[in-house]
């Protein structure tokens, strides 16, 4: 707290003595929403600025990752709103197909039921009921955080308008032959019983087994190795490289497949690496994507051996076994026949798991709907290459291009009941009809709609324009598209960003969905570990908001937001941000009680003291710096700049240096009061986008105006005074050096010491009263005896420490410390001079000793200086 040594009024009736976030935040937010500050006007002639929120899952609750990105989006939109833009930050939720369906199926399981017991229509109705009851919690929690969203435009990916958009673009893609149905290898989750896309598969290293098996007989024998032994039941070939002389005699022949009554061909294919393993690979076209490609090239049979739950469906002895049970049983049977050549356990290898339920994914041949992505992906890549869309930080472009330039066709059908049902009908005679939103579905006997729904990312890929009313040409779409900035995690570039780029460019005639993609990292704990619900390091941000206030959580998150980098966060850091909010509150309250005002014009420069000119110069430099950081999405740097300007320069220096002026009263106090009011006005404005609640309360009290939300963003006036900055830098140097000396001598901060200041001929002379107050230096009176003289910044500060410290006791303590430091130095020098030691010791040990030497030398220098400055006996 800024110390107040002046007699002041008991309290300011408009500002309590302590800041209580819980008593402020909820009421303020309600007032902001009620007064329509966040509601955008599509008819306005202001320039638009648009951000659409990455729609959280309807199943979700606020976590620190949400809070992090929302804080950054809120800061961007609040600043733009203050800069005079017609700002739209559009909220909404995603229906989250698999995740939401799983939630409701879990509920049904607790009741002893399944979705099949209800039937599709009743089950879907049950999901809507669940959504109405539990969905959207996160939106209420975003209000707690202070998110300035336009709630009048809230959308849901399955509301009527967005459903029309989904049906429209499906029909358009279908008619343009960019959507097709085909039997391909897909990622199948035996638990969720649906196809999932490549990006919904999490790969992790699992302990498995690598088994080498002997196929064929006699001279027609080959050895193949596999981690998925059970799939051998579906092998329809063995492949070797065309140039591999070891197998030239077998190419084109058929060999016996063990445990079955089938023979399979040996084919030559350049996909096979002759240097890997035995140079021969088993080919299971219906259960492996690479094998599927080989099968297509050689017209091999596609033999499916498992059902949708991963249960073996062929070959008597193993039929009905789970895939993992079958794996063990087949190895045992092959071992009994002497066909197991080698077994390696454990064999650590990368295994795909469903990102939703963590079940091991099964590659499976399946008839699905696909988007042909070649032209769409090229357009998405070109938009970044030609500068229409900027990725920030720029180094993320490589990851983007690596993905978009190698994108496979996208499997968009899901075997679920919750989601947008595929708008295709099949007729009794093999007809296929795709139905647009304004078309009638075919009726009559034998016509049925496709059972599948669309991938969640299909509808969320339309988010930047469907939420604005597309396919209708609405005023919102005309005013606010394309959007300005997408703030999202680098981990969903592939899930979401690429999808939106492809669909936006396609649906909106080449107009990009957003001009900039600001990619963030992931929030981690203070030790850099990933936060997870299954770990004890998971944090509910609502708990921190309850304890320390929303501003504290927001400021902590913004302070860690370096572009593209992960964000460590710990509770101690939130406490520190709470202290910063308290500092702003207490110092502003002190300033208000001591004449800070925004009334009237700023006094002319000639009436300003060097201290006034210094702080105004620093104020304008800070505004310019913060603007540059905002434009570069450098939230950590702008937060750091604001923190140090507010705490260090305004509160710790300007307010303290001005106290003597305030206490003296008169015209000087009025001038400094107006300057301090100006500084607080501008400072609270530039702090507002990051910490909106405390700044709103203080600024409206300072100015008497309605709200800071729609106040003007401050501009750099161009005022600079380098001479004043240099002058105050000298004052700071004197105060800092003498404070350090006082601390070294063991003096308490408030302990007063007689002193003579020789400031004549230096820029410090006008600041003597302030220097004395800051350093607790009394005038030298009769009997003054110089016991320490400190030359600093061209001035001399002479102190009389007699009677303030026990000189002999202090000399004894320092001498003992000096001896210990010299001993430490000698030991370190001895080891570093020993060639035998240096030859054997690891580098980290040697570096540690060098560090000890450097510290010992610094301690010797420091302690020797303290001894030299002690008063003479």
Coordinates of N, CA, C and O in Angstrom, one line a residue, residues 6 12 15 587-600 650-651 654-655 658 662 668-681 684 698-699 701-704:
X6 N 0.0 11.9 5.5 CA -0.7 13.2 5.7 C -2.0 13.0 6.4 O -2.6 11.9 6.3
X12 N -13.0 7.8 1.8 CA -13.8 8.2 0.7 C -15.0 7.4 0.6 O -15.0 6.2 0.5
X15 N -15.3 4.8 -2.2 CA -14.3 3.8 -2.3 C -14.0 3.2 -0.9 O -13.5 3.8 -0.1
X587 N -3.6 2.7 -4.0 CA -2.9 3.9 -4.4 C -3.8 4.9 -5.1 O -3.7 6.1 -4.9
X588 N -4.8 4.4 -5.8 CA -5.8 5.3 -6.4 C -6.6 6.0 -5.4 O -6.9 7.2 -5.4
X589 N -7.0 5.2 -4.4 CA -7.8 5.8 -3.3 C -7.0 6.9 -2.6 O -7.5 7.9 -2.3
X590 N -5.7 6.6 -2.3 CA -4.9 7.6 -1.7 C -4.8 8.9 -2.6 O -4.9 10.0 -2.1
X591 N -4.6 8.6 -3.9 CA -4.5 9.8 -4.8 C -5.8 10.6 -4.8 O -5.8 11.9 -4.8
X592 N -7.0 9.9 -4.8 CA -8.2 10.7 -4.8 C -8.4 11.5 -3.5 O -9.0 12.6 -3.5
X593 N -7.9 11.0 -2.4 CA -8.0 11.7 -1.1 C -7.0 12.8 -1.0 O -7.1 13.6 -0.1
X594 N -6.1 12.9 -2.0 CA -5.1 13.9 -1.9 C -5.0 14.8 -3.1 O -4.0 15.3 -3.5
X595 N -6.2 14.9 -3.8 CA -6.3 16.0 -4.8 C -6.2 15.5 -6.2 O -6.3 16.4 -7.1
X596 N -6.1 14.2 -6.5 CA -6.0 13.8 -7.9 C -7.3 14.1 -8.6 O -8.4 13.8 -8.1
X597 N -7.2 14.7 -9.8 CA -8.5 15.2 -10.4 C -8.3 15.1 -11.9 O -7.1 15.2 -12.4
X598 N -9.4 15.0 -12.7 CA -9.3 15.1 -14.1 C -10.0 16.4 -14.6 O -10.2 16.5 -15.8
X599 N -10.4 17.2 -13.7 CA -11.1 18.4 -14.1 C -10.2 19.5 -14.6 O -9.1 19.7 -14.1
X600 N -10.6 20.1 -15.7 CA -9.8 21.1 -16.4 C -8.7 20.6 -17.3 O -8.4 19.4 -17.3
X650 N 4.4 4.8 -11.3 CA 3.3 5.7 -10.8 C 3.2 5.6 -9.2 O 3.3 6.6 -8.6
X651 N 3.1 4.4 -8.7 CA 2.8 4.3 -7.3 C 4.1 4.4 -6.4 O 4.1 5.1 -5.4
X654 N 6.3 8.1 -8.6 CA 5.6 9.4 -8.8 C 4.8 9.8 -7.5 O 5.0 11.0 -7.1
X655 N 4.0 8.9 -7.0 CA 3.2 9.3 -5.8 C 4.1 9.6 -4.7 O 3.9 10.6 -4.0
X658 N 5.9 12.9 -5.1 CA 5.0 14.1 -5.1 C 4.4 14.3 -3.7 O 3.6 15.3 -3.6
X662 N 2.2 17.5 -2.4 CA 0.8 17.4 -1.9 C 0.7 18.0 -0.4 O -0.2 18.7 -0.1
X668 N 1.4 24.3 -6.4 CA 2.1 23.1 -6.8 C 1.3 21.8 -6.6 O 1.4 20.9 -7.4
X669 N 0.6 21.8 -5.5 CA -0.2 20.6 -5.2 C -1.4 20.5 -6.2 O -1.7 19.4 -6.6
X670 N -1.9 21.6 -6.6 CA -3.0 21.6 -7.6 C -2.5 21.1 -8.9 O -3.1 20.2 -9.6
X671 N -1.3 21.5 -9.3 CA -0.7 21.1 -10.6 C -0.5 19.6 -10.5 O -0.8 18.8 -11.4
X672 N 0.2 19.1 -9.5 CA 0.5 17.7 -9.4 C -0.8 16.9 -9.2 O -0.8 15.7 -9.7
X673 N -1.8 17.4 -8.6 CA -3.1 16.7 -8.5 C -3.7 16.5 -9.9 O -4.3 15.4 -10.2
X674 N -3.6 17.5 -10.7 CA -4.1 17.4 -12.1 C -3.3 16.4 -12.9 O -3.8 15.6 -13.7
X675 N -2.0 16.5 -12.7 CA -1.1 15.5 -13.4 C -1.4 14.1 -13.0 O -1.5 13.2 -13.8
X676 N -1.5 13.9 -11.7 CA -1.8 12.6 -11.2 C -3.1 12.1 -11.6 O -3.3 10.9 -12.0
X677 N -4.1 12.9 -11.7 CA -5.4 12.5 -12.2 C -5.3 12.1 -13.7 O -5.9 11.1 -14.1
X678 N -4.5 12.8 -14.5 CA -4.4 12.5 -15.9 C -3.7 11.1 -16.0 O -4.1 10.3 -16.8
X679 N -2.7 10.9 -15.2 CA -1.9 9.6 -15.3 C -2.9 8.5 -14.9 O -2.9 7.4 -15.5
X680 N -3.6 8.7 -13.8 CA -4.5 7.6 -13.4 C -5.6 7.3 -14.4 O -6.0 6.2 -14.7
X681 N -6.1 8.4 -15.0 CA -7.2 8.3 -16.1 C -6.6 7.4 -17.2 O -7.3 6.4 -17.6
X684 N -5.6 3.7 -16.0 CA -6.8 2.8 -15.8 C -7.4 2.4 -17.2 O -7.9 1.3 -17.3
X698 N -12.7 2.1 -10.2 CA -11.8 3.3 -9.9 C -12.0 4.4 -10.9 O -12.0 5.6 -10.5
X699 N -12.1 4.1 -12.2 CA -12.2 5.1 -13.2 C -13.5 5.9 -13.1 O -13.5 7.1 -13.2
X701 N -15.2 6.4 -10.4 CA -15.1 7.2 -9.3 C -14.2 8.4 -9.5 O -14.5 9.6 -9.1
X702 N -13.1 8.2 -10.2 CA -12.2 9.3 -10.6 C -12.8 10.3 -11.5 O -12.7 11.6 -11.3
X703 N -13.5 9.9 -12.5 CA -14.0 10.8 -13.5 C -15.5 11.2 -13.4 O -15.9 12.2 -13.9
X704 N -16.2 10.4 -12.6 CA -17.6 10.7 -12.5 C -18.4 10.3 -13.7 O -19.6 10.6 -13.8

